Short mmCIF file of C-alpha atoms in Angstrom, two decimals:
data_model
loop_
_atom_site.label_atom_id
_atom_site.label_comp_id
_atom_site.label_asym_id
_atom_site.label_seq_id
_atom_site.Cartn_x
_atom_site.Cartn_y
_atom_site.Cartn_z
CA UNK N 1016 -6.71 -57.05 120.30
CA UNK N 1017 -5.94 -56.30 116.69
CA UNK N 1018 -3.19 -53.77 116.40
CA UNK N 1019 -3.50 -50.75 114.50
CA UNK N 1020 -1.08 -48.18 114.70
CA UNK N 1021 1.53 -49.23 111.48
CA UNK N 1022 5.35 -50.31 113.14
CA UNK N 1023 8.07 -48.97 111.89
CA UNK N 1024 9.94 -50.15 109.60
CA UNK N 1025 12.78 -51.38 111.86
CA UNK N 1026 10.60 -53.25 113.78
CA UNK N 1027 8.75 -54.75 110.74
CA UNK N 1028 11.93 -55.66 109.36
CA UNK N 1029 13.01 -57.28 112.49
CA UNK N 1030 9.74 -59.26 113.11
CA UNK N 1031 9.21 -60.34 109.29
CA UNK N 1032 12.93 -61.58 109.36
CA UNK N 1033 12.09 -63.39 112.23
CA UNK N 1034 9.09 -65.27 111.00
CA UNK N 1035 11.37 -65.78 108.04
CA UNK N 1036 13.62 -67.36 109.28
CA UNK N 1037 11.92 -70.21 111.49
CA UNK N 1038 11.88 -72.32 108.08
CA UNK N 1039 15.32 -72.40 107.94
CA UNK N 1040 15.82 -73.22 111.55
CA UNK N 1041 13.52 -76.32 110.42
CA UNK N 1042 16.10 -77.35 108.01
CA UNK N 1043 19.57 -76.42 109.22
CA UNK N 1044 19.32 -76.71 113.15
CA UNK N 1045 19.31 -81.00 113.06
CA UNK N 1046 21.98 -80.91 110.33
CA UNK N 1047 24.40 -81.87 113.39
CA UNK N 1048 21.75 -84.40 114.76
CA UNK N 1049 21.77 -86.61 111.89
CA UNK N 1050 24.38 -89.32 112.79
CA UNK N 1051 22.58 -89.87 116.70
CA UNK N 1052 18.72 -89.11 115.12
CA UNK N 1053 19.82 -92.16 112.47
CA UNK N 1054 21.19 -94.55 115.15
CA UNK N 1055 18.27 -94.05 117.42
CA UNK N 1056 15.52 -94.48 115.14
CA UNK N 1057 17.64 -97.26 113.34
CA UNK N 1058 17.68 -94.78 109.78
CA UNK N 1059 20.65 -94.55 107.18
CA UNK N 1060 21.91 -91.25 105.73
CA UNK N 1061 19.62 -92.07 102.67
CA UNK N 1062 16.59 -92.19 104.99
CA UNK N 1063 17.39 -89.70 107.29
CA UNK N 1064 17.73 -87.47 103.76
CA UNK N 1065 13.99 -88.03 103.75
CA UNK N 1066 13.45 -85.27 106.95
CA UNK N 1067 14.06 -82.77 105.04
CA UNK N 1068 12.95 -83.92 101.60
CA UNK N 1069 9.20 -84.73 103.33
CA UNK N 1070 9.73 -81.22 105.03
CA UNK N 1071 10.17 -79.61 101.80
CA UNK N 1072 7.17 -81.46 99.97
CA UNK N 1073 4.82 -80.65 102.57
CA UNK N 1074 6.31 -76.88 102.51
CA UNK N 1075 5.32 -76.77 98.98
CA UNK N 1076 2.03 -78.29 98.53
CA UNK N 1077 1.05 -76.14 101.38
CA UNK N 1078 2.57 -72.92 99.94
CA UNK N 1079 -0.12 -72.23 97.22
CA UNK N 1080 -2.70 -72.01 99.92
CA UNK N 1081 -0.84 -69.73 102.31
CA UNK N 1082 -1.09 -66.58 100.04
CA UNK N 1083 -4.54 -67.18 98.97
CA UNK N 1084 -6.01 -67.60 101.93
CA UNK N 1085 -4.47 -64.26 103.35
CA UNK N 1086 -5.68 -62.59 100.59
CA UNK N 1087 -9.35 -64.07 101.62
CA UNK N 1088 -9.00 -63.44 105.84
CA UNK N 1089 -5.58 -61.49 106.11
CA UNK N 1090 -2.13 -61.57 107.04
CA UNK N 1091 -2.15 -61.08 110.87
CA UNK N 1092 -4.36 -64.66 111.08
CA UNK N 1093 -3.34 -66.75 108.59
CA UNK N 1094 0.76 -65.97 110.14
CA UNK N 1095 -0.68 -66.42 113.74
CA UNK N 1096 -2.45 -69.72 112.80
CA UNK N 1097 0.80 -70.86 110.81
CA UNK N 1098 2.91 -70.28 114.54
CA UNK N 1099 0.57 -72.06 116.65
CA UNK N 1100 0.64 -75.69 114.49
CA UNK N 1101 4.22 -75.43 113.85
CA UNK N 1102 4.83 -75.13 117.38
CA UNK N 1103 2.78 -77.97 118.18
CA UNK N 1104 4.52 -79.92 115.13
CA UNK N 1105 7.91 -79.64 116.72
CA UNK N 1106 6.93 -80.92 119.97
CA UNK N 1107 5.62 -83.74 118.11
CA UNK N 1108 8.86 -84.52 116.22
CA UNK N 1109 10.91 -83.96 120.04
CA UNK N 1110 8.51 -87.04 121.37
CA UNK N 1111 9.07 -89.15 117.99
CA UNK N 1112 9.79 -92.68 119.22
CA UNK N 1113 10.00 -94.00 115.37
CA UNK N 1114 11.41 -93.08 111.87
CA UNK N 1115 7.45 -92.61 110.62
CA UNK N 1116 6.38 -90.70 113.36
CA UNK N 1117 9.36 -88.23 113.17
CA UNK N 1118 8.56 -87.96 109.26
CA UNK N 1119 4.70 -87.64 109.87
CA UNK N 1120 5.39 -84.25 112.20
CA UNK N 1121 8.19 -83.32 109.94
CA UNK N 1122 5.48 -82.86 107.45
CA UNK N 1123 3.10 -81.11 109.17
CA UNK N 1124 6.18 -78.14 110.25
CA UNK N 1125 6.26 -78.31 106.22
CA UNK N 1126 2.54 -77.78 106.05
CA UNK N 1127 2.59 -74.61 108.64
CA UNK N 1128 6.41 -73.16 108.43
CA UNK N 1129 5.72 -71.14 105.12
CA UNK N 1130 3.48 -69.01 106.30
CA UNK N 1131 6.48 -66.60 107.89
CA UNK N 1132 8.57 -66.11 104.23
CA UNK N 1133 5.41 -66.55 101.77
CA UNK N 1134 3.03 -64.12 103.61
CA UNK N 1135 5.55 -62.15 105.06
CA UNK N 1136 7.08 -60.81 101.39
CA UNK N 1137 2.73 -59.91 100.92
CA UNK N 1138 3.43 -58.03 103.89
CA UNK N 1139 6.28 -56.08 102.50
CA UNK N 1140 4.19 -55.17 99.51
CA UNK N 1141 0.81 -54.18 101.26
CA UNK N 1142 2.70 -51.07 103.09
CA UNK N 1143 5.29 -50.27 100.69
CA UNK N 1144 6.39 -49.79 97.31
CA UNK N 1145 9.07 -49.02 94.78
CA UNK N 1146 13.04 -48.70 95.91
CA UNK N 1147 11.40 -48.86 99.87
CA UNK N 1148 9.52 -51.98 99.31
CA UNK N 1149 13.15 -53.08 97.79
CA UNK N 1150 15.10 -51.75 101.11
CA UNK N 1151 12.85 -53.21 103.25
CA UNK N 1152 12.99 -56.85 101.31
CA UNK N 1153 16.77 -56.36 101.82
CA UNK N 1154 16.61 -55.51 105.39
CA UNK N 1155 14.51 -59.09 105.64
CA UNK N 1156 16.76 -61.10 103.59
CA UNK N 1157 19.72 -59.65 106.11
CA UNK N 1158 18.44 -60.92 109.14
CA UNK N 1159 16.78 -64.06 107.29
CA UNK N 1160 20.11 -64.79 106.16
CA UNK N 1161 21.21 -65.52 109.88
CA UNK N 1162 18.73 -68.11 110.04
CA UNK N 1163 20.92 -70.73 107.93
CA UNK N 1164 24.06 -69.78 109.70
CA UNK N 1165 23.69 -69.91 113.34
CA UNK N 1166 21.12 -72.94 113.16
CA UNK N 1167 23.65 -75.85 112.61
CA UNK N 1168 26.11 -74.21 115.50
CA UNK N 1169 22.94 -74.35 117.63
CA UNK N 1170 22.23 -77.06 116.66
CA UNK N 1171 25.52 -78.29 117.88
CA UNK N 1172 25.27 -77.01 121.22
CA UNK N 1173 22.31 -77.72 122.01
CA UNK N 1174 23.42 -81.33 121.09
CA UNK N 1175 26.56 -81.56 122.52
CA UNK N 1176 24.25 -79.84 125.94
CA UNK N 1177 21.46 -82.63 125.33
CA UNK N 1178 20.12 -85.11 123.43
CA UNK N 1179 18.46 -84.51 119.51
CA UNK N 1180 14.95 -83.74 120.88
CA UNK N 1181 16.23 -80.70 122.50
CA UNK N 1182 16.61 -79.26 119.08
CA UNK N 1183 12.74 -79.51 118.56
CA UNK N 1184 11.60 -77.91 121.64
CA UNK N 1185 13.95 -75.25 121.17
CA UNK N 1186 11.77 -74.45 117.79
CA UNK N 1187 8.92 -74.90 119.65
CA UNK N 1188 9.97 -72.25 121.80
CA UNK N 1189 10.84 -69.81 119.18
CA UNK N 1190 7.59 -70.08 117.51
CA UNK N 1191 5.80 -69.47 120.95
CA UNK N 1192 8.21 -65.93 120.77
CA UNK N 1193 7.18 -65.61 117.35
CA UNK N 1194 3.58 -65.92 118.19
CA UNK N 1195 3.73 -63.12 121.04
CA UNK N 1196 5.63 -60.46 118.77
CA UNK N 1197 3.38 -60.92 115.96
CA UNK N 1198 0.13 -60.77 118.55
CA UNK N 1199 1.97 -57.44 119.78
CA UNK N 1200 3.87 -56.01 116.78
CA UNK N 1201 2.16 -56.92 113.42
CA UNK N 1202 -0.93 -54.90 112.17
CA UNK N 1203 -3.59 -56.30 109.95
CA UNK N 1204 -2.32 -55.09 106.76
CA UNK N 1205 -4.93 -56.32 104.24
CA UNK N 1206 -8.06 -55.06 104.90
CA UNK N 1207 -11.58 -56.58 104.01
CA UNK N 1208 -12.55 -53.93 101.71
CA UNK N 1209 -9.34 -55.30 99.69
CA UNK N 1210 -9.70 -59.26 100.13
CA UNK N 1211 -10.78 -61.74 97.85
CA UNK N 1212 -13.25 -64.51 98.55
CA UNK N 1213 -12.08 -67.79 99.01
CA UNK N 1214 -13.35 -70.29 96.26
CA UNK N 1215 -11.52 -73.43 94.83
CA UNK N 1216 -12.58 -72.35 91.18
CA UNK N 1217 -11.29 -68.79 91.20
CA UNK N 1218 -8.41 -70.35 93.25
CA UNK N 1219 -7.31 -72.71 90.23
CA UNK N 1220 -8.21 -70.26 87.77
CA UNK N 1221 -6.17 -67.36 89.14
CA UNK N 1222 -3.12 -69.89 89.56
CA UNK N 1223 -3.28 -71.55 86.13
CA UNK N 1224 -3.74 -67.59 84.81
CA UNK N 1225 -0.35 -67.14 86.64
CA UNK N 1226 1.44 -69.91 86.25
CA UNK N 1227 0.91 -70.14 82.38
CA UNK N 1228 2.11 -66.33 82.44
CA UNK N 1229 5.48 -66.70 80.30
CA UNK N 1230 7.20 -63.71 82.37
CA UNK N 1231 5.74 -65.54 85.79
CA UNK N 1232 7.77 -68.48 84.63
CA UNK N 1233 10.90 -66.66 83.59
CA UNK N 1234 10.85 -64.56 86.58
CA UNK N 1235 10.49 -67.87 88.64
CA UNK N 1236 12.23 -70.16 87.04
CA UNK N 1237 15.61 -67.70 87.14
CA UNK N 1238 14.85 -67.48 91.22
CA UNK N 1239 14.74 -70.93 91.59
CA UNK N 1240 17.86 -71.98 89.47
CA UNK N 1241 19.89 -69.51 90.95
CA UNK N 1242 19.05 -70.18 94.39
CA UNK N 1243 18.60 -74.13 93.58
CA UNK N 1244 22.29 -74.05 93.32
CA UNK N 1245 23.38 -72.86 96.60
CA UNK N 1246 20.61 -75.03 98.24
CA UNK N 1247 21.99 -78.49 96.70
CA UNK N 1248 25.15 -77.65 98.97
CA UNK N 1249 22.77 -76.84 102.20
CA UNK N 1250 20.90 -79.68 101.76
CA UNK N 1251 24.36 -81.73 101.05
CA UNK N 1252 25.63 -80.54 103.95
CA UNK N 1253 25.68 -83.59 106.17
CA UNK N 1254 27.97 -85.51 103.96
CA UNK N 1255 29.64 -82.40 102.35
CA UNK N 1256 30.64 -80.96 106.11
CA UNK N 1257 30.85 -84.46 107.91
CA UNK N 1258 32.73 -86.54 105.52
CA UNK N 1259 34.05 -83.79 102.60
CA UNK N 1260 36.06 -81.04 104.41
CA UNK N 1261 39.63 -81.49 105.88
CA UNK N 1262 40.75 -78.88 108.39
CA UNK N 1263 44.51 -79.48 108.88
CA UNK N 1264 44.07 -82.90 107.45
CA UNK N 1265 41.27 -84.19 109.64
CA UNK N 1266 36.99 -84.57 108.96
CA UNK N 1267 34.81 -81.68 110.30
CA UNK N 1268 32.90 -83.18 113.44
CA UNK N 1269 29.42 -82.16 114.15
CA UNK N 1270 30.21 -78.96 116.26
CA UNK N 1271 31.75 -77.42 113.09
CA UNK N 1272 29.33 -76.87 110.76
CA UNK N 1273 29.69 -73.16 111.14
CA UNK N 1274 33.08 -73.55 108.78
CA UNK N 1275 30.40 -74.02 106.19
CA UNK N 1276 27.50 -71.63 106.99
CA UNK N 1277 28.98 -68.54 108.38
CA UNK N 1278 30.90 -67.59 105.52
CA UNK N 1279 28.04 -68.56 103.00
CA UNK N 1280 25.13 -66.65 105.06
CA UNK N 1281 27.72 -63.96 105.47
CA UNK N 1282 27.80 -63.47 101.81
CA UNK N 1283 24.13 -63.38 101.63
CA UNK N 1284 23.92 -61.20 104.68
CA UNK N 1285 26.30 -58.39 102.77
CA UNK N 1286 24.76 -58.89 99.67
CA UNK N 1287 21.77 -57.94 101.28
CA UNK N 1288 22.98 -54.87 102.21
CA UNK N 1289 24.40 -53.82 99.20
CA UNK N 1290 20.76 -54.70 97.52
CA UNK N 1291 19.32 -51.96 100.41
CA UNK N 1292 21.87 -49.80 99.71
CA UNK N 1293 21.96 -49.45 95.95
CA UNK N 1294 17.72 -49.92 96.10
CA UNK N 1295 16.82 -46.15 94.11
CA UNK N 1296 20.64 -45.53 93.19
CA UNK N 1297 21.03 -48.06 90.80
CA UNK N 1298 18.48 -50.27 88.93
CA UNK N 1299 17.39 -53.18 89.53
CA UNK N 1300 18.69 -54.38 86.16
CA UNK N 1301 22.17 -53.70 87.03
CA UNK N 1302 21.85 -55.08 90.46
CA UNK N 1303 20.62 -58.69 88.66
CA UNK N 1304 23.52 -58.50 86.03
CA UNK N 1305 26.17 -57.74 88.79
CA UNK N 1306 24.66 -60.73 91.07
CA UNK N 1307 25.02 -63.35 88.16
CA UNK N 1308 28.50 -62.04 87.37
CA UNK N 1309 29.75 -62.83 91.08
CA UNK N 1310 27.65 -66.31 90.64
CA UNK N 1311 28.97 -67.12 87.77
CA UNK N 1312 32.78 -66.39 89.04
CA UNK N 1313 32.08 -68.54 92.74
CA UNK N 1314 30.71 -71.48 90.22
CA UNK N 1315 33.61 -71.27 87.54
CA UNK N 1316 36.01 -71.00 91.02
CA UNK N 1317 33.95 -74.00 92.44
CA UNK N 1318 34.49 -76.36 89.33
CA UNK N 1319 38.47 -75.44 89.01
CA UNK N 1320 38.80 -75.99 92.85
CA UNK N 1321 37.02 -79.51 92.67
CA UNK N 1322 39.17 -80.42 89.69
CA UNK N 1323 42.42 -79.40 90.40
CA UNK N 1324 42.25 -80.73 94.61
CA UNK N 1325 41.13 -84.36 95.21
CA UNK N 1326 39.95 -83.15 99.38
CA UNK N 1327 38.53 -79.78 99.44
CA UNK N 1328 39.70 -78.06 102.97
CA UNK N 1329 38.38 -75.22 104.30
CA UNK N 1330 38.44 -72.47 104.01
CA UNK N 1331 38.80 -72.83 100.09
CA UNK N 1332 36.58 -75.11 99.35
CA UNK N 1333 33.85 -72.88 100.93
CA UNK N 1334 34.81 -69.42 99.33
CA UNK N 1335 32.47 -69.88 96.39
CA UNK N 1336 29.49 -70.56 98.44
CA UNK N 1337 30.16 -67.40 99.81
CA UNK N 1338 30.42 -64.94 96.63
CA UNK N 1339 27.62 -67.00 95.01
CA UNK N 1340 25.42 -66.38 97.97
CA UNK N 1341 26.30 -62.70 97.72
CA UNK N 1342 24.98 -62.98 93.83
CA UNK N 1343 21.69 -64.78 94.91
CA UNK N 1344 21.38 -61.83 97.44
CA UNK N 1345 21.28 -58.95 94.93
CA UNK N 1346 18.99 -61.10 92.10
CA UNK N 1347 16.50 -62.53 94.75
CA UNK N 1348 14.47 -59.33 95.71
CA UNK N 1349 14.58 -57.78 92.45
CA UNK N 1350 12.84 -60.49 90.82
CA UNK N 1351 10.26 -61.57 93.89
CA UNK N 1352 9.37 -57.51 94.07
CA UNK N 1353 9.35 -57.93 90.02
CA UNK N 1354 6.39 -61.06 90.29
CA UNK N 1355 4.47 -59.14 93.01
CA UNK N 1356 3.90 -56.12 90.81
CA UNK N 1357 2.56 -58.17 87.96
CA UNK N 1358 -0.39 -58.91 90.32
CA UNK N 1359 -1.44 -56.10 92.70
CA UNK N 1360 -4.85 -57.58 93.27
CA UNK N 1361 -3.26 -61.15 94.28
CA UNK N 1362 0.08 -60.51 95.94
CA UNK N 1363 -0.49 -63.77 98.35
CA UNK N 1364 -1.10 -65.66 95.29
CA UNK N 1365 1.89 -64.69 93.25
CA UNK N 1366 4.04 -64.62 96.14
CA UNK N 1367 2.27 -68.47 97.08
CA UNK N 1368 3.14 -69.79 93.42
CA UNK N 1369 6.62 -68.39 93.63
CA UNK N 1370 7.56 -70.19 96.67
CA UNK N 1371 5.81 -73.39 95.48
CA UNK N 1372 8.03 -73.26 91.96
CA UNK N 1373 11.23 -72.88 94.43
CA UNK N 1374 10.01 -75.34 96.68
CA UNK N 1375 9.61 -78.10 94.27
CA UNK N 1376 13.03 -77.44 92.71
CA UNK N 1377 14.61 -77.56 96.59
CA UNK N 1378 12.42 -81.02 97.02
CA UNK N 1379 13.98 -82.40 94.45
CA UNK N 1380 17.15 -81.35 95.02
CA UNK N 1381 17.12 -82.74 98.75
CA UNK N 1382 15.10 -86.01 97.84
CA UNK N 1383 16.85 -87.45 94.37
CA UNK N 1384 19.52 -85.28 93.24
CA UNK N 1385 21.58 -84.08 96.42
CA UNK N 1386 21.64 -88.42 97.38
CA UNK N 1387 22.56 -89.17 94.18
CA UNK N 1388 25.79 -87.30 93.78
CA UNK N 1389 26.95 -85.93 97.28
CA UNK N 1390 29.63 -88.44 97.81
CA UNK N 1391 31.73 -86.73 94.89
CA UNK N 1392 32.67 -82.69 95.51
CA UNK N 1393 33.51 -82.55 91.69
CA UNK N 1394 29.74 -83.56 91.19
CA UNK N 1395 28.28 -81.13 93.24
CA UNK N 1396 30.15 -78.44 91.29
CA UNK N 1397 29.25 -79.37 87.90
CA UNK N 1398 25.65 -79.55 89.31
CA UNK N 1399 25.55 -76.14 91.39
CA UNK N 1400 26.92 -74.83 87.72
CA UNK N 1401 25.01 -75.76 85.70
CA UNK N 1402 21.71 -74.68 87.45
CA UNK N 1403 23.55 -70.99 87.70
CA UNK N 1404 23.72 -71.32 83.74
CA UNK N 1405 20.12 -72.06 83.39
CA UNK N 1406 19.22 -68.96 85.86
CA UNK N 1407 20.96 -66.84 83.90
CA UNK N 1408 19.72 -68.20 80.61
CA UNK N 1409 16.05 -67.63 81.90
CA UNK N 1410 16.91 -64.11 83.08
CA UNK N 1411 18.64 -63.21 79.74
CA UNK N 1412 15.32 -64.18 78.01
CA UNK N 1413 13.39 -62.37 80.45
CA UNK N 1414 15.45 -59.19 79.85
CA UNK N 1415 15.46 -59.35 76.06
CA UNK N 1416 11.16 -59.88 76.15
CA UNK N 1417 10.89 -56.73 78.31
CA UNK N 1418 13.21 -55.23 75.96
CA UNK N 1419 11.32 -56.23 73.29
CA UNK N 1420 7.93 -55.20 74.47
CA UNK N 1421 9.20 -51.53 75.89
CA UNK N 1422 10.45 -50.91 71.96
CA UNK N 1423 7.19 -52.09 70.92
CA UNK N 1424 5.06 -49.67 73.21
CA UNK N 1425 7.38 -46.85 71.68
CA UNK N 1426 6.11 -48.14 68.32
CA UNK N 1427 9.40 -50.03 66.93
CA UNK N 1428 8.62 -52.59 63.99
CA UNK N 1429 9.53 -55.69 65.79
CA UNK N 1430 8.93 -59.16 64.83
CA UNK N 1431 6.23 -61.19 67.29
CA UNK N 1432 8.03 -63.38 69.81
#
């Protein structure tokens, strides 16, 4: 039975976070299971890398047929559907005998974990608008924001309680939750009379109409960046937590990844808030500009640390990662609710194509450039920089062509750009 009666917000916020945030728990809960996953299966750091780097692939390719294909048959199914084969993914990776087979099922919780975050934020959209569709985003990102923080220390317990396939039925057991509050909870809120038909061509076309949409690929591209350079640290984390950090002159061990997470997810968590909070009170081009400021001050911080002090100890080393997560917390829903708007008609789309533009960045990241230079701190800085740069650059072009185009509405004599 279909549910009809509209939850409240609260409760929307609370089960949209939660389907959130099981693609994170993906990522972040077998951080800690690396080292006894890798001498099991007989896999080095470099292949073991490859779990989350297949992850992420599959999460992409997958990701521009999430959105459309609510749009076509709705939210409540497509999100119910996604549950049930990520479920039965993770049990497959817990019963992985082999390096192969633990990538094959990796892929497929790639293939069917998006559906949470990429048809959730259509969700968001469908019942709301303006400065509440903005508080409510917020209110998501909060308690997504968790997600990344406590997986690792549970992780770790669940670890130090069993052995590493006890991670995977623990995710199959969320998404079995999952699957019972959005059954009770979540309302169908896309109805036929507004859905679009399925078809490859139109599919193609309305993504290549998207995609080669300059102000798509501003929008986008600044997202990505930005968050691209907090993510190069999460998916670092391994070697940046296990073999990086000193606390009181000794290596982290595997129960203390939290040294790492908590404070950056707590950053995101508040800047969350503050994103609710000022959603209506102050715009949302203020909000961006203040969120770059406090990146750009955690990445100059982050180069100067890694320069000036050969081990990076926490806390210090991990101060940065907080403030910059703060930054990504303000930009992020201003420029997702910003795509969404361009396309009323095709919210699942946009918010598909989106994800799969960050998802390919965060691929690469994990699979080429986070191997490459996470043995070196002072690397990782000058890399987590310079993508904050290039966010920034994108959103400063992005600001001056709206700028632009509001004078010419108004009837200013302005050059074409």
């Amino acid at each position: 039975m279909t549910p009809t009666l509209r939850p409240t917000t609260r409760r929307l916020a609370l089960l949209l976070g939660g389907l959130a945030m099981f693609g994170p728990f993906s990522i972040d809960t077998i951080f800690p299971a690396f080292p006894s996953i890798g001498a099991q299966l007989g896999a080095d750091p470099v292949a073991m890398q490859q779990t989350i780097s297949v992850y992420l692939v599959a999460y992409a390719l997958m990701s521009v047929v999430h959105g459309p294909l609510s749009d076509a048959i709705g939210r409540r199914r497509v999100i119910l559907g996604g549950l049930l084969v990520f479920a039965a993914a993770s049990a497959g990776c817990a019963l992985a005998r082999d390096l192969p087979t633990l990538l094959a099922f990796r892929a497929l919780q790639g293939l069917s974990s998006g559906v949470g975050l990429i048809v959730g934020r259509a969700v968001i959209r469908d019942v709301l608008q303006g400065h509440d569709a903005q508080r409510l985003m917020s209110q998501v990102s909060m308690i997504f924001g968790i997600a990344p923080a406590i997986a690792p220390i549970i992780g770790g317990w669940l670890l130090g309680w069993s052995r590493w396939p006890m991670i995977f039925w623990f995710l199959v057991a969320f998404a079995l939750v999952l699957v019972v509050a959005t059954w009770l909870v979540l309302p169908e809120t896309h109805p036929p009379a507004s859905r679009l038909p399925l078809a490859a061509r139109s599919l193609v076309r309305d993504y290549a109409a998207i995609f080669v949409n300059p102000r798509f690929q501003r929008l986008a591209a600044a997202a990505s960046f930005n968050f691209g350079a907090l993510f190069l640290y999460i998916a670092s984390a391994p070697v940046f937590v296990l073999e990086m950090l000193r606390l009181h002159g000794r290596h982290l061990d595997e129960t203390q990844f939290a040294w790492f997470f908590v404070p950056t997810i707590g950053g995101m968590i508040v800047g969350a808030f503050v994103s609710g909070r000022a959603a209506g009170r102050m715009s949302g081009d203020r909000l961006v500009r203040i969120g770059f400021a406090a990146s750009a001050i955690a990445m100059a911080y982050d180069v100067v640390y890694n320069l000036l002090v050969p081990v990076p100890a926490v806390p210090w080393a991990v101060l940065p990662m907080s403030l910059h997560a703060f930054g990504i917390a303000l930009v992020f829903p201003v420029l997702t609710l910003a795509i969404l708007d361009m396309y009323p008609r095709q919210r699942g789309s946009a918010s598909s194509l989106q994800a799969f533009t960050s998802l390919v960045m965060n691929a690469l990241i994990a699979g080429a450039l986070s191997p490459l230079i996470s043995h070196d701190a002072r690397w990782l800085a000058f890399a987590a920089a310079a993508m904050t740069l290039v966010a920034f650059a994108f959103w400063r072009w992005e600001a001056g062509s709206a700028q632009c185009e509001s004078l010419r509405s108004d009837g200013a004599d302005l050059p074409p750009t």
